[in-house]
Amino acid sequence: MGVYNHRLALLLRVAVFAYAVKESIPLTKEFSEYCHQMAVQQSNPSIMFKARLRSGEEIIVDDYREAYWWLRDNTPEDARILSWWDYGYQITGIGNRTTLADGNTWNHEHIATLGRILSGSEKTAHSIARHLADYVLVWAGGGGDDLAKSPHMARIGNSVYHDICPGDPTCSQFGFYAGGKPTKMMEQCVLFKMVRHGQGVVVDPKKFRHVFDSKFGKVRIFKIVRVSQKSKKWVADPANRVCDAPGSWYCEGQYPPALKELIDSRKAFRQLEDFNAVKDDDADEYTKEYLDRMAGKKGKAKETKKKTTTKKYFKKLIGCYDGEDDFPEAKLYGGGNSGASVAMAAQFAWSENKKYVAVARTHVDGHSFAFDTLPTGTSLDTSSEGCARSCTDSEDISCGCADGGCGDLEPSKAGDNVRRWVVYEVGPNQINEEQEAPKKKKKKKKKKKKKKAKSEL
């Protein structure tokens, strides 16, 4: 203690402290200025920006304000707008119209209901939306549009409505193949059709009527056909509002009776951020499954595992190959989820009318090729390291490996990537056949009934 409290030691400690304070002042000032700069940027989001056309002409993209003013000037004052929650404040503040959700919507189950609508088919979306809104607004034109955000919509929706992506919390079948080709689930959803409307895709005008396109195609607006006036009046009735206290400014509201069956089917989801919520083992298990799959680990896939069989997707296992040179030149690249999921791999091959598919999984995605002739090289034993790695949606089927997913394996040739390609002969599209069977049966029954009625006449 004597040395520590010695006069020279005290002077040295004071000098070190003074030096530290002196050096920290510029850093503190820099940090303060940075915080202020970020605060200004975050507090003043811009809905207009400069861009340059292919001709080199500089333009101002004013699509968002244009769309919100269109709503303000061309829709009734009591019009309700359905959109993803990101644009809620802008629609309300600039367009002066009611939205179904905004940045202050803390109710996860409500956001999940929007996700269910937007990721669902036109028929499913319309059957729900007609009881909640009058118009649908989507961001289009690429660059962070609604299709870029759509996987989140499906995943959030599935966390509450587990039948959107059965057995797969990552909703891996809702997305795009390499090159931007949509998966079957994506291609059939109402959001895809609205964003791509007029680009070889058309939204059913009997359900959603296209009423507005912004100048540069960044925003599209659709009017919901056959809006339920009964549900609209019920929601607007003050007697049906649920408030903290009579006359309170905060009323969380209720869903119209027509949606009771849908709302009752929801499963409340406790998010990781809900620190004060009661512990929910199911939500914890669901979240763990999601995080494991996103990290490339095997998931339990309870529901999918029961349904997934090799025969349903693949007719025959051809073998495992360590190089792409073994595949025919006329091969088509799939990539993405189709390189890690048995269902996606088969769907990719079916979509291209190819006989064989090769897959090499990294984590939740990977690489895939589809082709019509058998590989020319010698195949490896399918039980070899890397070859036997299972697919993300089935532990019983091998999806090979690629890059970091191959562990310590070495490339087969100098300069090659590390790959173990498992090749399958694709079976008939039984999924489509199963989906079409009830329709054909119903059509046949209807035709028979019509024939009987005609004979009676």
XYZ file of C-alpha atoms in Angstrom:
457
model
C 0.000 0.000 0.000
C 2.932 2.301 0.657
C 4.113 2.158 -2.957
C 0.576 2.509 -4.307
C -0.048 5.674 -2.272
C 3.394 7.104 -2.798
C 3.422 10.702 -4.067
C 5.091 9.749 -7.376
C 2.593 6.913 -7.915
C -0.312 9.297 -7.268
C 1.100 11.826 -9.731
C 1.553 9.092 -12.333
C -2.055 7.888 -11.889
C -3.374 11.456 -12.231
C -1.264 11.994 -15.354
C -2.547 8.754 -16.952
C -6.154 9.719 -16.174
C -5.673 13.223 -17.614
C -4.147 11.760 -20.784
C -7.019 9.305 -21.175
C -9.580 12.118 -20.806
C -7.739 14.274 -23.327
C -7.596 11.464 -25.900
C -11.250 10.532 -25.407
C -12.626 14.055 -25.984
C -12.234 13.971 -29.822
C -13.663 10.436 -29.930
C -16.602 11.461 -27.770
C -17.243 14.457 -29.994
C -17.030 12.290 -33.123
C -19.438 9.732 -31.623
C -21.881 12.482 -30.627
C -21.836 13.975 -34.143
C -22.371 10.553 -35.691
C -25.344 9.879 -33.401
C -26.859 13.252 -34.281
C -26.345 12.597 -37.996
C -28.017 9.184 -37.749
C -30.884 10.646 -35.723
C -31.560 13.241 -38.418
C -31.488 10.589 -41.151
C -33.771 8.231 -39.260
C -36.171 11.025 -38.314
C -36.520 12.298 -41.864
C -37.028 9.290 -44.157
C -37.115 10.238 -47.812
C -39.812 8.938 -50.149
C -38.273 10.708 -53.139
C -34.870 9.966 -54.602
C -32.682 10.606 -57.631
C -32.068 7.899 -60.209
C -30.602 7.619 -63.670
C -32.278 6.066 -66.696
C -30.398 3.845 -69.172
C -30.184 6.833 -71.461
C -28.193 8.653 -68.770
C -31.002 11.096 -67.969
C -31.254 11.931 -64.270
C -34.767 11.732 -62.830
C -36.585 12.190 -59.539
C -38.540 9.098 -58.527
C -41.655 10.398 -56.803
C -43.771 7.242 -57.061
C -44.543 6.790 -53.368
C -45.908 10.291 -52.717
C -47.783 10.054 -56.025
C -49.460 6.800 -54.887
C -50.378 8.137 -51.451
C -51.903 11.287 -52.960
C -53.824 9.119 -55.402
C -55.384 7.349 -52.429
C -56.167 10.690 -50.814
C -57.813 12.106 -53.958
C -59.486 9.023 -55.446
C -60.786 6.885 -52.598
C -63.587 7.451 -50.044
C -62.530 8.938 -46.702
C -63.459 5.718 -44.926
C -61.376 3.553 -47.310
C -59.141 1.000 -45.576
C -55.792 0.114 -47.139
C -54.169 -3.297 -46.826
C -50.384 -3.269 -47.220
C -47.361 -4.651 -45.427
C -46.893 -2.780 -42.155
C -43.755 -0.895 -43.343
C -45.808 1.705 -45.238
C -48.579 2.216 -42.700
C -47.408 5.568 -41.328
C -46.791 6.961 -44.820
C -50.238 5.941 -46.068
C -51.895 7.466 -43.006
C -49.762 10.601 -42.818
C -49.580 11.451 -46.525
C -52.594 9.666 -47.980
C -54.870 10.363 -44.993
C -56.331 6.862 -45.134
C -56.727 4.101 -42.570
C -54.287 1.196 -42.798
C -54.480 -2.291 -41.324
C -51.030 -2.032 -39.757
C -48.099 0.332 -39.238
C -44.811 0.521 -37.364
C -46.620 0.741 -34.029
C -48.500 -2.525 -34.504
C -47.109 -4.651 -31.685
C -49.581 -7.499 -32.194
C -47.553 -10.287 -33.820
C -50.662 -12.354 -34.560
C -52.215 -9.454 -36.484
C -49.089 -8.999 -38.618
C -49.117 -12.768 -39.199
C -52.666 -12.467 -40.536
C -51.419 -9.909 -43.089
C -48.632 -12.351 -43.954
C -51.196 -15.083 -44.498
C -53.185 -12.866 -46.870
C -50.233 -11.688 -48.949
C -48.522 -15.092 -49.186
C -51.761 -16.925 -49.952
C -53.490 -17.664 -53.241
C -55.874 -15.131 -54.797
C -58.853 -17.132 -53.529
C -57.539 -17.386 -49.952
C -56.395 -13.760 -49.871
C -59.677 -12.422 -51.217
C -61.800 -14.482 -48.809
C -60.042 -12.760 -45.884
C -59.212 -9.313 -47.283
C -62.795 -8.522 -48.349
C -63.771 -8.456 -44.664
C -60.915 -6.153 -43.614
C -60.025 -3.667 -46.360
C -61.115 -1.865 -49.528
C -57.766 -1.554 -51.369
C -54.425 -3.357 -51.491
C -51.184 -1.405 -51.992
C -47.925 -3.150 -52.938
C -44.410 -1.917 -53.591
C -43.054 -3.182 -56.918
C -40.228 -2.448 -59.358
C -37.393 -4.255 -57.543
C -34.905 -2.655 -55.151
C -36.383 -3.761 -51.836
C -39.944 -4.177 -53.097
C -42.532 -6.477 -51.522
C -41.222 -9.588 -53.271
C -37.841 -9.035 -51.612
C -39.629 -8.892 -48.245
C -42.066 -11.702 -49.023
C -40.120 -14.546 -47.297
C -40.574 -12.642 -44.025
C -44.310 -12.336 -44.693
C -44.627 -16.100 -45.180
C -42.451 -16.942 -42.168
C -44.228 -14.536 -39.825
C -47.562 -15.833 -41.088
C -46.476 -19.450 -40.592
C -45.437 -18.803 -36.979
C -49.133 -18.291 -36.196
C -50.809 -20.241 -39.019
C -48.687 -23.398 -39.232
C -50.464 -24.638 -42.354
C -48.831 -22.006 -44.627
C -45.525 -23.920 -44.717
C -46.251 -27.234 -42.928
C -43.232 -28.568 -41.046
C -40.900 -25.822 -42.302
C -40.651 -22.614 -40.225
C -38.218 -21.149 -42.779
C -40.808 -21.491 -45.591
C -38.043 -22.633 -47.929
C -40.515 -23.427 -50.727
C -41.701 -19.816 -50.835
C -39.090 -17.979 -52.893
C -37.151 -17.997 -56.153
C -34.761 -20.298 -57.960
C -31.478 -18.952 -59.297
C -32.156 -16.546 -62.138
C -35.340 -15.240 -60.529
C -37.663 -18.090 -61.500
C -40.410 -18.293 -58.839
C -41.151 -21.495 -56.980
C -44.621 -22.927 -57.426
C -45.793 -21.577 -54.060
C -44.464 -18.103 -54.893
C -45.933 -18.158 -58.399
C -49.404 -18.908 -57.032
C -49.468 -16.272 -54.272
C -51.446 -13.050 -54.653
C -48.467 -10.835 -53.787
C -46.397 -12.192 -56.691
C -49.279 -11.636 -59.095
C -49.848 -8.082 -57.871
C -46.188 -7.058 -57.997
C -45.671 -8.665 -61.427
C -49.099 -7.648 -62.761
C -48.890 -6.811 -66.469
C -45.533 -8.579 -66.869
C -46.884 -11.843 -68.172
C -48.946 -12.193 -64.988
C -52.502 -10.984 -64.392
C -54.435 -10.698 -61.136
C -57.972 -12.112 -61.230
C -60.126 -8.997 -61.905
C -63.106 -10.698 -60.274
C -61.275 -10.540 -56.964
C -58.809 -7.621 -57.214
C -59.249 -4.865 -59.811
C -56.082 -3.039 -60.848
C -56.700 0.719 -60.431
C -53.314 2.463 -60.211
C -49.691 2.236 -61.322
C -47.175 4.912 -60.314
C -45.056 6.581 -63.020
C -42.046 4.298 -62.704
C -43.968 1.231 -61.531
C -42.799 1.389 -57.920
C -46.329 1.201 -56.477
C -49.449 -0.659 -57.585
C -52.913 -0.343 -56.074
C -55.796 -2.802 -56.433
C -59.429 -2.368 -55.441
C -60.876 -5.343 -53.599
C -63.970 -6.579 -55.424
C -67.127 -7.499 -53.475
C -66.015 -5.959 -50.184
C -68.234 -7.208 -47.355
C -70.274 -4.170 -46.357
C -71.688 -6.150 -43.441
C -68.194 -6.673 -41.968
C -67.236 -3.062 -42.697
C -70.270 -1.703 -40.824
C -69.685 -4.097 -37.933
C -66.075 -2.946 -37.486
C -67.071 0.741 -37.740
C -69.763 0.393 -35.060
C -68.447 1.927 -31.789
C -70.288 -0.778 -29.854
C -67.874 -3.369 -31.283
C -64.700 -1.562 -30.276
C -62.599 -2.878 -27.418
C -61.043 0.039 -25.518
C -58.986 0.422 -22.357
C -61.784 2.577 -20.927
C -64.952 4.210 -22.289
C -63.912 7.063 -24.547
C -60.266 5.967 -24.543
C -58.056 6.997 -27.455
C -56.652 3.482 -27.610
C -59.009 0.833 -28.999
C -57.456 -2.407 -30.206
C -60.670 -3.405 -31.967
C -62.015 -6.803 -32.976
C -62.210 -8.845 -36.140
C -65.620 -9.141 -37.832
C -67.639 -12.305 -37.048
C -67.147 -13.576 -40.617
C -63.458 -14.227 -39.788
C -64.096 -16.001 -36.480
C -63.049 -19.422 -37.784
C -59.777 -17.994 -39.151
C -58.954 -16.007 -36.005
C -59.776 -18.960 -33.748
C -57.296 -21.086 -35.714
C -54.389 -18.803 -34.823
C -51.750 -19.983 -32.395
C -50.359 -17.157 -30.286
C -46.600 -16.913 -30.752
C -44.202 -15.725 -28.053
C -41.312 -14.004 -29.790
C -37.749 -13.982 -28.484
C -38.202 -10.300 -27.630
C -41.237 -10.960 -25.425
C -39.215 -11.012 -22.206
C -42.235 -10.470 -19.987
C -44.440 -13.074 -21.646
C -45.328 -16.361 -20.015
C -42.970 -19.137 -21.106
C -44.327 -21.082 -24.071
C -42.613 -24.413 -24.808
C -44.225 -24.723 -28.245
C -42.993 -21.274 -29.284
C -39.505 -22.080 -27.965
C -39.451 -25.329 -29.951
C -40.683 -23.555 -33.085
C -38.036 -20.821 -32.726
C -35.286 -23.409 -32.145
C -36.395 -25.311 -35.259
C -36.291 -22.073 -37.266
C -32.817 -21.062 -36.024
C -31.419 -24.583 -36.549
C -32.668 -24.695 -40.117
C -31.335 -21.217 -40.886
C -27.948 -22.359 -39.523
C -28.015 -25.404 -41.804
C -28.649 -27.948 -39.050
C -31.114 -30.783 -39.325
C -34.621 -29.883 -38.257
C -37.212 -32.220 -36.838
C -39.659 -31.502 -39.652
C -42.367 -33.541 -37.920
C -45.121 -32.854 -40.402
C -42.919 -32.971 -43.504
C -41.162 -36.173 -42.472
C -44.443 -38.077 -42.366
C -45.358 -36.973 -45.880
C -41.973 -37.043 -47.590
C -40.912 -40.284 -49.285
C -38.332 -40.900 -51.989
C -40.961 -42.360 -54.325
C -43.075 -39.227 -54.077
C -40.338 -37.092 -55.635
C -37.636 -39.326 -57.105
C -37.954 -42.449 -59.195
C -34.379 -43.681 -58.745
C -31.062 -42.782 -57.098
C -28.401 -42.599 -59.830
C -25.309 -41.977 -57.694
C -22.957 -39.419 -56.182
C -20.465 -37.402 -58.273
C -17.653 -35.064 -57.268
C -17.537 -32.845 -60.357
C -19.876 -30.911 -62.624
C -17.919 -32.084 -65.679
C -19.741 -35.402 -65.424
C -23.045 -33.706 -66.268
C -24.251 -33.041 -69.850
C -23.554 -29.637 -71.370
C -27.265 -28.906 -71.777
C -27.761 -28.661 -68.023
C -29.842 -25.964 -66.327
C -28.747 -24.391 -63.051
C -31.290 -24.119 -60.231
C -29.442 -23.259 -57.038
C -30.906 -21.691 -53.940
C -33.287 -23.816 -51.895
C -33.587 -26.363 -54.714
C -30.044 -27.489 -53.856
C -30.938 -28.389 -50.268
C -34.577 -29.467 -50.256
C -35.908 -32.677 -51.804
C -39.260 -31.061 -52.577
C -37.687 -27.976 -54.136
C -35.227 -30.057 -56.197
C -38.043 -32.133 -57.645
C -40.161 -29.052 -58.321
C -37.242 -27.413 -60.135
C -36.793 -30.445 -62.391
C -40.538 -30.646 -63.030
C -40.706 -26.955 -63.878
C -37.996 -27.436 -66.526
C -39.409 -30.782 -67.797
C -36.095 -32.517 -67.074
C -35.514 -36.182 -66.270
C -32.637 -35.883 -63.783
C -31.627 -33.501 -61.012
C -28.275 -33.125 -59.185
C -28.121 -31.502 -55.752
C -25.256 -30.289 -53.556
C -26.278 -28.747 -50.221
C -24.407 -26.043 -48.314
C -26.680 -25.077 -45.412
C -30.333 -24.111 -45.943
C -29.572 -23.661 -49.631
C -27.124 -25.086 -52.143
C -26.662 -25.844 -55.848
C -28.692 -27.872 -58.307
C -28.677 -28.831 -61.981
C -31.451 -30.374 -64.069
C -30.730 -32.336 -67.285
C -32.063 -35.065 -69.594
C -29.167 -37.523 -70.009
C -27.229 -39.578 -67.473
C -23.867 -38.316 -66.104
C -20.829 -39.738 -67.921
C -18.399 -40.148 -65.006
C -18.028 -42.891 -62.427
C -20.191 -42.374 -59.387
C -18.982 -42.619 -55.811
C -20.474 -44.792 -53.112
C -23.526 -42.860 -51.872
C -22.503 -43.614 -48.301
C -19.208 -41.754 -48.818
C -18.426 -38.668 -46.760
C -20.426 -35.703 -48.013
C -22.619 -37.830 -50.284
C -24.842 -39.034 -47.461
C -25.621 -35.584 -46.069
C -29.402 -35.351 -45.715
C -31.710 -32.757 -47.244
C -33.109 -29.974 -45.082
C -36.661 -31.284 -45.407
C -35.994 -35.026 -45.103
C -33.452 -36.988 -43.081
C -34.086 -40.044 -45.274
C -32.906 -38.500 -48.545
C -29.351 -37.409 -49.400
C -28.623 -33.988 -50.867
C -24.831 -34.191 -51.038
C -22.691 -31.266 -49.962
C -21.037 -28.085 -51.200
C -18.346 -25.729 -49.906
C -18.444 -25.304 -46.105
C -21.056 -28.029 -45.830
C -18.459 -30.593 -46.940
C -16.308 -30.260 -43.848
C -12.673 -31.266 -44.468
C -13.236 -32.747 -47.936
C -10.898 -31.649 -50.726
C -11.777 -30.694 -54.327
C -11.520 -33.578 -56.789
C -9.349 -31.450 -59.111
C -7.089 -28.452 -58.601
C -9.079 -25.244 -58.784
C -12.445 -26.994 -58.463
C -14.985 -26.199 -55.786
C -15.674 -28.781 -53.114
C -18.806 -30.646 -54.210
C -20.541 -33.967 -53.735
C -23.453 -34.108 -56.164
C -26.213 -36.635 -55.557
C -28.138 -37.361 -58.771
C -31.724 -38.623 -58.936
C -34.077 -39.605 -61.703
C -37.156 -37.519 -61.096
C -40.451 -39.336 -60.659
C -43.825 -38.224 -62.035
C -45.244 -35.031 -60.594
C -47.428 -36.821 -58.080
C -47.994 -33.658 -56.073
C -49.730 -32.018 -59.027
C -51.615 -35.232 -59.694
C -52.773 -35.413 -56.077
C -53.927 -31.811 -56.188
C -55.735 -32.286 -59.506
C -57.376 -35.603 -58.573
C -60.156 -34.096 -56.378
C -60.850 -31.469 -59.060
C -61.116 -34.127 -61.780
C -63.339 -36.263 -59.570
C -65.601 -33.302 -58.838
C -65.733 -32.355 -62.523
C -66.543 -35.939 -63.512
C -69.302 -36.108 -60.891
C -70.766 -32.815 -62.089
C -70.680 -33.999 -65.704
C -72.386 -37.257 -64.738
C -75.079 -35.381 -62.825
C -75.660 -33.061 -65.768
C -75.934 -36.027 -68.140
C -78.444 -37.720 -65.826
C -80.575 -34.588 -65.605
C -80.547 -34.278 -69.405
C -81.624 -37.906 -69.858
C -84.509 -37.400 -67.429
C -85.772 -34.542 -69.570
